[in-house]
Coordinates of C-alpha atoms and ligand atoms in Angstrom, one line a residue:
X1 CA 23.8 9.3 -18.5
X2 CA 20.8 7.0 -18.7
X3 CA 19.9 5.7 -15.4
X4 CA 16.4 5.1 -16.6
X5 CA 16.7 1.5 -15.7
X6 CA 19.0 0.9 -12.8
X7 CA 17.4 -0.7 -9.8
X8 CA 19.1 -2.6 -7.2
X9 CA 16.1 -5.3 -6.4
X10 CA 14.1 -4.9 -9.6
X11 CA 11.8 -8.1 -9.3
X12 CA 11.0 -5.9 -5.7
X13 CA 10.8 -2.0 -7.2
X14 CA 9.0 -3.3 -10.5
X15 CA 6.5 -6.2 -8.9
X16 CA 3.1 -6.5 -10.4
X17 CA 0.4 -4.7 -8.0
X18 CA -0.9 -7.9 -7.4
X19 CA 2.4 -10.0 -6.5
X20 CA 2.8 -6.9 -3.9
X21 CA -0.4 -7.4 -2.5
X22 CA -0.1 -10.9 -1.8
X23 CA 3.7 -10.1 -0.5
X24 CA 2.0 -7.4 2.1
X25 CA -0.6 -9.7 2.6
X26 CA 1.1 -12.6 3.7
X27 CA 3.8 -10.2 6.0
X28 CA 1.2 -8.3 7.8
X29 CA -0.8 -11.2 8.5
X30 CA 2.7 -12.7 10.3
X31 CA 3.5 -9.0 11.5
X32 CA 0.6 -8.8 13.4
X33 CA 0.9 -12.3 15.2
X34 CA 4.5 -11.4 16.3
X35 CA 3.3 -8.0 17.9
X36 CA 0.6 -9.8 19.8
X37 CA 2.8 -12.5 20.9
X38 CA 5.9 -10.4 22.0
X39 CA 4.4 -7.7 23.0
X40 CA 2.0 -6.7 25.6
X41 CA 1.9 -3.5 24.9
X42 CA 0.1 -4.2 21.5
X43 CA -2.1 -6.8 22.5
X44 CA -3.9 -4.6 24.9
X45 CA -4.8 -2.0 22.3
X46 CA -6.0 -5.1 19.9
X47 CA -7.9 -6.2 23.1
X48 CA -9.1 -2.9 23.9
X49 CA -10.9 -2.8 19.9
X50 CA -12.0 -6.5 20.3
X51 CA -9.4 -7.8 17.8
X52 CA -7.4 -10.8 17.7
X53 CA -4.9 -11.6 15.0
X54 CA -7.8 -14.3 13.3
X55 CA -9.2 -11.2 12.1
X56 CA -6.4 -9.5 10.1
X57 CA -6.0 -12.2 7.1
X58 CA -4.7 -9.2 4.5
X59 CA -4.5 -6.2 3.9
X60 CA -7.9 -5.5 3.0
X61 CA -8.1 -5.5 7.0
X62 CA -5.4 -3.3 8.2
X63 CA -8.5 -0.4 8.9
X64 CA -9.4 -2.9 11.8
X65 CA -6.3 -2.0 13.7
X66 CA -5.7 0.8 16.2
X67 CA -2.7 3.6 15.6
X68 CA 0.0 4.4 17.4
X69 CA 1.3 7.5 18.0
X70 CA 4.1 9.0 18.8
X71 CA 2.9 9.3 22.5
X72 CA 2.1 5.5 22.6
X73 CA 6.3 5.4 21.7
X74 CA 7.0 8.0 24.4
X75 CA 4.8 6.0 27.0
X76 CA 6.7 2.6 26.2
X77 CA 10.1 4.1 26.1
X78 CA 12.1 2.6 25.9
X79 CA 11.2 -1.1 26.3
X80 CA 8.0 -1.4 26.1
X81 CA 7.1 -2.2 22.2
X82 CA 10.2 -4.5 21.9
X83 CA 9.6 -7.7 19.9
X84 CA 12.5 -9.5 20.0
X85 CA 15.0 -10.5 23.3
X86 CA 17.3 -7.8 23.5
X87 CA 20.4 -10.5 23.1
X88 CA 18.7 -11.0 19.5
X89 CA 19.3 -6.6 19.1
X90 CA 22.4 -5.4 17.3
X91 CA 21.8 -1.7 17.3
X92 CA 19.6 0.9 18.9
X93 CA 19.2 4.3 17.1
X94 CA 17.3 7.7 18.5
X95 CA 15.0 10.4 16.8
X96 CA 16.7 13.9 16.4
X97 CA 13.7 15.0 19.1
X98 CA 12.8 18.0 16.8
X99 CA 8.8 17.8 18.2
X100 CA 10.1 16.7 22.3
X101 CA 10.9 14.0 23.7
X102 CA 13.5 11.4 21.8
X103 CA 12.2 8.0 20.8
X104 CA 14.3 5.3 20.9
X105 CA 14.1 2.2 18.3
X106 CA 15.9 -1.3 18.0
X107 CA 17.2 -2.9 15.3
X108 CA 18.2 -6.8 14.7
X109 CA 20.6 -7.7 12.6
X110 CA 18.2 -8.3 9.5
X111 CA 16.2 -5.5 10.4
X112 CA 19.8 -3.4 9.8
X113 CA 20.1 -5.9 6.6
X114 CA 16.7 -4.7 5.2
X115 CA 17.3 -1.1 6.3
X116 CA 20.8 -1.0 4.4
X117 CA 19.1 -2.9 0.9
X118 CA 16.1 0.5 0.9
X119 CA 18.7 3.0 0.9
X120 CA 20.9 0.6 -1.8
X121 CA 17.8 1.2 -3.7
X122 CA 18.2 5.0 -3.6
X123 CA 21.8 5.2 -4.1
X124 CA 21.0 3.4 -7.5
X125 CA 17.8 5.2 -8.3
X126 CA 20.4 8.5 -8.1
X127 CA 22.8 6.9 -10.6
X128 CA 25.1 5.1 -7.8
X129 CA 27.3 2.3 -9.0
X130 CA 30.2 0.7 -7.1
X131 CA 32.1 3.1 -9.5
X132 CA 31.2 5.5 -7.0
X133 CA 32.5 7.5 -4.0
X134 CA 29.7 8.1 -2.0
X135 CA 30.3 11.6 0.8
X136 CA 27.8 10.8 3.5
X137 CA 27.8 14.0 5.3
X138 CA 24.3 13.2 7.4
X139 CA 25.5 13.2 11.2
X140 CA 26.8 9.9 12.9
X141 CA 25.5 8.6 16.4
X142 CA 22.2 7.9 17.4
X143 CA 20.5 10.3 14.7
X144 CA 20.0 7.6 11.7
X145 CA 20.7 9.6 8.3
X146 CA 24.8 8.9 8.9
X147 CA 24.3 4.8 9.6
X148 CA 21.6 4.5 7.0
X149 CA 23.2 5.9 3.9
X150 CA 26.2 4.5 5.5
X151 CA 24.9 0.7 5.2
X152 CA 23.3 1.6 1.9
X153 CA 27.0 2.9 0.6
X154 CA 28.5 -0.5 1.4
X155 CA 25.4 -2.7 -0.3
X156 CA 26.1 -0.6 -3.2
X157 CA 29.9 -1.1 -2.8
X158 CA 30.8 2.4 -3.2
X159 CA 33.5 3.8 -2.0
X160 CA 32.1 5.2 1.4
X161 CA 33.5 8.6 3.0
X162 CA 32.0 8.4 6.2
X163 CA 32.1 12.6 6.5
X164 CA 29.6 13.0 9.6
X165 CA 28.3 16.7 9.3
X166 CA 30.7 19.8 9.9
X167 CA 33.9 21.0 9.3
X168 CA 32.5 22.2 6.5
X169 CA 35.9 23.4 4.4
X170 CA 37.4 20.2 5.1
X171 CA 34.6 18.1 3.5
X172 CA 35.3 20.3 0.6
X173 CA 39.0 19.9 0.3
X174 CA 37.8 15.8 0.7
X175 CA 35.3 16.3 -2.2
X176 CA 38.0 17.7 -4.5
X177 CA 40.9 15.1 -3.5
X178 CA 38.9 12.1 -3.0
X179 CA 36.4 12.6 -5.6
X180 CA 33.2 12.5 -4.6
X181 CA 30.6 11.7 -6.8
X182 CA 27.5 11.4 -4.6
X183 CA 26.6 13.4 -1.7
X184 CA 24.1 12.4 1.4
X185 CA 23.2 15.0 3.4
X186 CA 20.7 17.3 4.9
X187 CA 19.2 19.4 2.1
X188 CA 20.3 22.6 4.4
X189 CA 23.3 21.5 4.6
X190 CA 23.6 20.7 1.4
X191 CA 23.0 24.6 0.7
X192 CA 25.5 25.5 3.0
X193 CA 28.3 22.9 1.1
X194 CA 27.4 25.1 -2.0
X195 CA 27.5 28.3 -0.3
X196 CA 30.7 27.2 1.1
X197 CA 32.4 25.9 -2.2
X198 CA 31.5 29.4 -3.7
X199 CA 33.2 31.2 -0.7
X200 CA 36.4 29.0 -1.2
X201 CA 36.2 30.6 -4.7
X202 CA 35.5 27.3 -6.4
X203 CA 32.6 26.0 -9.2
X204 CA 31.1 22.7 -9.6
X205 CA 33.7 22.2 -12.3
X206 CA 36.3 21.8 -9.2
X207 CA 35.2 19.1 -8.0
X208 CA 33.3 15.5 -9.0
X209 CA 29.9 15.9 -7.5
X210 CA 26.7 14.3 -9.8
X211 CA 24.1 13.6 -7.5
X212 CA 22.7 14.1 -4.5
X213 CA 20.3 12.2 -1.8
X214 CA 19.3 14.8 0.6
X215 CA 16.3 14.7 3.3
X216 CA 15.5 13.8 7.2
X217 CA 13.4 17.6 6.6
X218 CA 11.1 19.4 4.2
X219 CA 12.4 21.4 1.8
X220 CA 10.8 23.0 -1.6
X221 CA 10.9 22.3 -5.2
X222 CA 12.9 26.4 -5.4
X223 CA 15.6 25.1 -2.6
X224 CA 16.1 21.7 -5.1
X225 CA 17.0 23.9 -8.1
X226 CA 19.3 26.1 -6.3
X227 CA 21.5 23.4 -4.5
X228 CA 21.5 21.6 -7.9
X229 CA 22.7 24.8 -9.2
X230 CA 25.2 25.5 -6.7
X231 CA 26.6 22.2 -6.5
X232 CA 26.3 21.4 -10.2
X233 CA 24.1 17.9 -9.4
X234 CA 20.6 16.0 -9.6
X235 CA 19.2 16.5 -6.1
X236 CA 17.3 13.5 -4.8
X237 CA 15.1 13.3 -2.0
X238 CA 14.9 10.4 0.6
X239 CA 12.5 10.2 3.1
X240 CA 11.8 8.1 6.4
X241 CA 12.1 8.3 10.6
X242 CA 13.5 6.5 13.0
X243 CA 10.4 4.7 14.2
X244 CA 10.9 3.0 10.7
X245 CA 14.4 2.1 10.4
X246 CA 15.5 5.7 8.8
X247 CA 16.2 7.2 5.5
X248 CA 14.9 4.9 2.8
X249 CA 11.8 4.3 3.6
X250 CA 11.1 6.1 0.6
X251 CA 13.1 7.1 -2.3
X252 CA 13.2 9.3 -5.6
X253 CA 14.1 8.2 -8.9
X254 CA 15.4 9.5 -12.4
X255 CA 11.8 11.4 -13.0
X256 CA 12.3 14.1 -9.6
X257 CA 8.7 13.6 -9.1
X258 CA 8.5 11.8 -5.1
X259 CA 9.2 9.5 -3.8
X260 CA 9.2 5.4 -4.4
X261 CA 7.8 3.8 -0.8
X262 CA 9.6 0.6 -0.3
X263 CA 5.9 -1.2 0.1
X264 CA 7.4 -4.9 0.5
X265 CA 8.4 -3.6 4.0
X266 CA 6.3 -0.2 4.2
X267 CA 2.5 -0.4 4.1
X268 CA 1.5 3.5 3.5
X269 CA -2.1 4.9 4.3
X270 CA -3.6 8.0 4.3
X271 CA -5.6 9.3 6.9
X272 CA -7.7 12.6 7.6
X273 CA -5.8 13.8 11.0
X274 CA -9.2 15.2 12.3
X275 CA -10.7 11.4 12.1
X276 CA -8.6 9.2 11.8
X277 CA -10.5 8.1 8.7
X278 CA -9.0 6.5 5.7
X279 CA -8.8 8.9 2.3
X280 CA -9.3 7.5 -0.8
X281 CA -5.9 8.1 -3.6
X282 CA -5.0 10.9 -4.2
X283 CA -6.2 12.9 -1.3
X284 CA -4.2 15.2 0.9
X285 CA -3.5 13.6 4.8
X286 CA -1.4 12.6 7.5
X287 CA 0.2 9.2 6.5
X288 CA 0.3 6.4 8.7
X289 CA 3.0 3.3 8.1
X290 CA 2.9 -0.5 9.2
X291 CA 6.1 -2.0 8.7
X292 CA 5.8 -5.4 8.1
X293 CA 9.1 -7.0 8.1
X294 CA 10.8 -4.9 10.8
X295 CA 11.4 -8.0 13.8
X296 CA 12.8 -5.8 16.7
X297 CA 11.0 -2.5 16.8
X298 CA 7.3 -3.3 14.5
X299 CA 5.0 -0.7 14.3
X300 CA 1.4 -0.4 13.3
X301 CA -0.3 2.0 11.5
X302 CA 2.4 4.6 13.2
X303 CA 0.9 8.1 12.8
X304 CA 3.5 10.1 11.6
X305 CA 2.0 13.4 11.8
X306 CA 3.7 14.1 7.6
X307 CA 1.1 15.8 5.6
X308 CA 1.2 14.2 1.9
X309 CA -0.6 12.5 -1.2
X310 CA -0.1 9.1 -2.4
X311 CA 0.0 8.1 -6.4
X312 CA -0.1 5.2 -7.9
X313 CA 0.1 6.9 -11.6
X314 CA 2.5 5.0 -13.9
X315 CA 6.1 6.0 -13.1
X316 CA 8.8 6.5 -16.2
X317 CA 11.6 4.9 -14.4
X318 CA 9.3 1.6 -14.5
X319 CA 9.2 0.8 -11.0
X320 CA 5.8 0.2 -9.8
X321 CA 6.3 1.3 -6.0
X322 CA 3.4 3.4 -4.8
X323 CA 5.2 7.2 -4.7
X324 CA 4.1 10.0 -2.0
X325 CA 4.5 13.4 -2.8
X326 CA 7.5 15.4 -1.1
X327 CA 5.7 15.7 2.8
X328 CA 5.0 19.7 2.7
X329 CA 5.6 19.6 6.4
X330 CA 4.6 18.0 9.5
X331 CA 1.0 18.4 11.2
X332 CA 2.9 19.4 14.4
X333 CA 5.5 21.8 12.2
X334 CA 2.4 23.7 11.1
X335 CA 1.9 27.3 12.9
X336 CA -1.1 28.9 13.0
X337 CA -0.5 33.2 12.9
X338 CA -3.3 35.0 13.1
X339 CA -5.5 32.3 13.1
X340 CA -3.8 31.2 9.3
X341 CA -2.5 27.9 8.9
X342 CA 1.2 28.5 7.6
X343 CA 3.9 26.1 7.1
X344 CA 7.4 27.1 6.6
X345 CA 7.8 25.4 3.1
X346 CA 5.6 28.2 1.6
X347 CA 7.6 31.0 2.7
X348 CA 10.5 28.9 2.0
X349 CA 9.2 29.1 -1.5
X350 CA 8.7 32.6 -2.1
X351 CA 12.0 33.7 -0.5
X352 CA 13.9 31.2 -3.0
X353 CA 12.2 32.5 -6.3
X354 CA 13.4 35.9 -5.4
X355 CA 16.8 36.4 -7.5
X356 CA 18.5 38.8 -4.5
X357 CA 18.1 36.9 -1.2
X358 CA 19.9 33.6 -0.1
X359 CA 17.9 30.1 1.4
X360 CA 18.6 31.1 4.9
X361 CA 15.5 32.8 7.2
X362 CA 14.1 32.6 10.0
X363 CA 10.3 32.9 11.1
X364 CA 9.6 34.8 14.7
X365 CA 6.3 34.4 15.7
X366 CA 5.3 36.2 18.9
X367 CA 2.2 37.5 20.7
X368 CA 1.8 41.2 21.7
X369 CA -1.1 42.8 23.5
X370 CA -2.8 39.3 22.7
X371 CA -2.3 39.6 18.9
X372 CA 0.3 37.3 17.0
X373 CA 3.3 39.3 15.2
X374 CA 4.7 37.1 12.7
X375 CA 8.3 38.1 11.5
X376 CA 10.5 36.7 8.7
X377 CA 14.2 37.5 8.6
X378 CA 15.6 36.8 5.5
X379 CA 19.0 36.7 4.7
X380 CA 20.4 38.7 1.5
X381 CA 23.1 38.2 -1.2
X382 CA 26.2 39.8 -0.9
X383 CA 25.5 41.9 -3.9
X384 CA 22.6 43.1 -2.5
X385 CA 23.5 43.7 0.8
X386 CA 25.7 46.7 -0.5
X387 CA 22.8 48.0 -3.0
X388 CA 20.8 51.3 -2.2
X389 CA 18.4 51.6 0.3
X390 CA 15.9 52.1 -1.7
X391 CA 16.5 49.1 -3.5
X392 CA 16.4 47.1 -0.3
X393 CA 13.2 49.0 0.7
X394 CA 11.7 47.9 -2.2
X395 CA 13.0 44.2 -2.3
X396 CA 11.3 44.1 1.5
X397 CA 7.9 45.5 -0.1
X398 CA 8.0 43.1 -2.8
X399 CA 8.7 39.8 -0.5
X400 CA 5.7 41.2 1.9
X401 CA 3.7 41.2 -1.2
X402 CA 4.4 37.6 -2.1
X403 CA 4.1 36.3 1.5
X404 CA 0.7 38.2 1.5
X405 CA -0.7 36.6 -1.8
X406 CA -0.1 33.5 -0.8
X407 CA -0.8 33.6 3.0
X408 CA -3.2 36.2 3.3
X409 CA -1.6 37.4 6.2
X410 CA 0.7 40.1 6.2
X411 CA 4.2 39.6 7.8
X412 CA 7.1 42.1 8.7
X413 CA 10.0 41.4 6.5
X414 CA 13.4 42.0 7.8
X415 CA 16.1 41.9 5.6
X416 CA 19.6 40.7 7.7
X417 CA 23.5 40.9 6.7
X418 CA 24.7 38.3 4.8
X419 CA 26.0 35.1 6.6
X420 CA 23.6 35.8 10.1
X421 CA 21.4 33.7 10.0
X422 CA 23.3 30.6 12.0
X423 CA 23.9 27.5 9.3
X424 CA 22.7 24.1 10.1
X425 CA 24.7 21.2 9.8
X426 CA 22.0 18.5 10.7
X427 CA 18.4 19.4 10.9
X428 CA 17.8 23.6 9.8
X429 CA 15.7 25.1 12.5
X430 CA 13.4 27.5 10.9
X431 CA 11.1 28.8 13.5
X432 CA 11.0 30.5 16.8
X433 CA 7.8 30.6 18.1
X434 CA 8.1 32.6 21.4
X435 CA 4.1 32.8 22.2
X436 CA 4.0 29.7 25.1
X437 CA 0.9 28.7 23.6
X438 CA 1.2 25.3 25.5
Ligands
ADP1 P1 12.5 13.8 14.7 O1 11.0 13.4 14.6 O2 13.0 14.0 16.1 O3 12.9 14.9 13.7 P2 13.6 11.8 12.9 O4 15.1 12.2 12.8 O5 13.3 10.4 12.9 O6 13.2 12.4 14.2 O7 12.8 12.6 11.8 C1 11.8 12.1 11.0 C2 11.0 13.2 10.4 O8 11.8 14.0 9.5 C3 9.9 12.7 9.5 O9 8.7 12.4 10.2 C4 9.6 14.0 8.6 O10 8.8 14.9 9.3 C5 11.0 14.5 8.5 N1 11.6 14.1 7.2 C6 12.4 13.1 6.9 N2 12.7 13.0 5.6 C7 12.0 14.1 5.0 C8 11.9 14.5 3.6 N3 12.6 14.0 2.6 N4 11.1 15.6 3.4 C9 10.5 16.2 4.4 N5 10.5 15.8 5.7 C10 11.3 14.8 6.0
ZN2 ZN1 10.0 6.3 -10.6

């Protein structure tokens, strides 16, 4: 199927550079004024840097303003960066609280209008028509990814299945009687749906599954071929956070290569997390957002501690939005063992190109006689599991190996039973970290 072409706001997702930039322009210049006139909480950091809104006019002057971190949010919870009455607030959603402390962020009803149009966008980029029965297995509630692809379902005029995560068997049986065509999930979940179909002793030829949009965490280019295998779809990633509406702030399309960021209401900047300065194209960083169209909850230049590279090379599906690369992990996901800086998306790699384990581990990081140990359980296949010992001795050798080319650290390998490592059905957690460093 050709779904080169398919966009659901295409004077939006293929606007010339310069339209965009007098779009962001002109909404920044207005974001700014509402902040500082609704809320005090902004207006002191622009007093505190000598700013008032005369001197933002555009873009070109969005450096001039201070960030905001996540412990600004924490300090103002939950009130205190509100923008708008809260009679004029339809909805209030709530970060998963992987990193602490849950944020909480409002939404009026055209901020939930906008929010629903970005992920419209990546329902269509996957191939989504109203033809379609879209399986939104992301977790209802105050966690986001549920409501978001929810909203995005109906723009699209899908047929929505509002799943909610678990009871995993049964959203099988509902994906062969109800058809599903497009699933929105968690990617780990989304590996567990697989594992699951397979254990039901069904293919991909059982049931109606073509794409995927799966994201709210990392995950690797390995874990993207094997749910596409096990499922028998395109996988697609979505990115965003609730400090920003949710999923859709940016989106991937037909060419698999990251994601689209929806810049008429996403500004994107990368940053060196060390000093806050700004990085030219191109360069690896923490990237910062300033939504400029969100009315209840605005931020600027949010820090969002995701580690990635912006592009603005020419993209084959046409659109013209500025793409980031997949975010390999967060600043405050990264672990530092033995003084190495390791994220878990790199041993996530390694386990996955190894034919004879499945995507479920776990990393144990602990500190004995004041040295780090650094542990990684990995779950194997079934086939394996009843193989030789030898052959498992070997497999362990050969995974230490990897982990040790590309780390330079050496780790113990544990091989585990099949099916103990615990499953996620939201968010995968992929680390215990039982030093108490803090
Ligand atoms: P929490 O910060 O409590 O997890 P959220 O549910 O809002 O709250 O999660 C947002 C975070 O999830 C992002 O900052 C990012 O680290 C991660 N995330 C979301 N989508 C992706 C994705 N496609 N790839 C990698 N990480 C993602
Ligand atoms: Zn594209």
């Amino acid at each position: 199927m050709n779904i080169e072409n398919r966009y659901w706001q295409k004077d939006i997702e293929c606007m010339s550079r310069e339209d965009m930039k007098k779009l962001q322009d002109e909404r920044l210049v207005a974001q700014v004024k509402h902040v500082w006139d609704n809320v005090p909480y902004y207006r002191n950091l622009m007093e505190e840097k000598g700013l008032t809104p005369d001197d933002i006019k555009g873009t070109d002057d969005l450096h001039k303003l201070p960030f905001l971190s996540k412990a600004d949010l924490r300090e103002a919870y939950p009130y205190g960066l509100l923008a708008k009455p809260l009679s004029e607030c339809v909805r209030i959603h709530s970060t998963s609280g992987t990193t602490g402390k849950r944020v909480v962020a409002f939404y009026t009803q055209n901020d939930i209008d906008v929010w629903d149009n970005c992920c419209a966008r990546a329902i269509t980029a996957a191939g989504g028509t109203k033809e379609d029965v879209c399986h939104v297995a992301y977790g209802f509630g105050l966690f986001t990814g549920g409501a978001g692809l929810n909203g995005g379902s109906h723009k699209v005029g899908c047929l929505t299945l509002p799943m909610s995560s678990g009871n995993t068997e049964r959203q099988i049986q509902f994906m062969q009687d109800l058809g599903s065509t497009i699933l929105c999930c968690t990617p780990s979940y989304a590996a567990y749906l697989g594992e699951t179909l397979h254990e039901m002793g069904l293919t991909p030829d059982d049931i109606n599954l073509k794409a995927g949009i799966f994201g709210a965490e990392p995950w690797t280019e390995e874990m993207r071929s094997e749910i596409e295998r096990m499922l028998g779809i395109k996988a697609y990633d979505i990115y965003g956070l609730t400090e920003t509406s949710g999923p859709g702030v940016a989106f991937e399309c037909s060419e698999q290569s990251g994601m689209h960021i929806n810049e008429d209401n996403f500004i994107a900047e990368i940053i060196d997390p060390d000093t806050g300065e700004v990085l030219p194209e191109g360069s690896k960083g923490e990237l910062v957002f300033t939504s400029i169209t969100k009315e209840a909850f605005p931020l600027i230049r949010y820090r969002t501690r995701d580690i990635c590279v912006l592009s603005r090379e020419k993209c084959s599906c046409g659109r013209t939005l500025i793409k980031m690369t997949k975010p390999m992990g967060r600043s405050d996901d990264m672990l530092i063992i033995k003084g190495v800086n390791v994220f878990p998306s790199q041993i996530e790699s390694v386990l996955l190109k190894m034919s004879d384990t499945t995507p479920n581990y776990l990393i144990v990081v602990d500190r004995v006689n004041n040295k780090d140990t650094f542990e990684i359980q990995v779950e194997l296949s079934k086939t394996m599991f009843s193989d030789t010992i030898k052959s498992v001795s070997d497999l362990e050798k050969k995974i230490g190996a990897e982990i040790h080319n590309i780390l330079g650290i050496t780790a113990k390998i544990k091989l585990v039973e099949p099916k103990s490592i615990a499953r996620s059905e939201g968010k995968a957690v992929r680390v215990i970290d039982n030093r108490k460093l803090v």
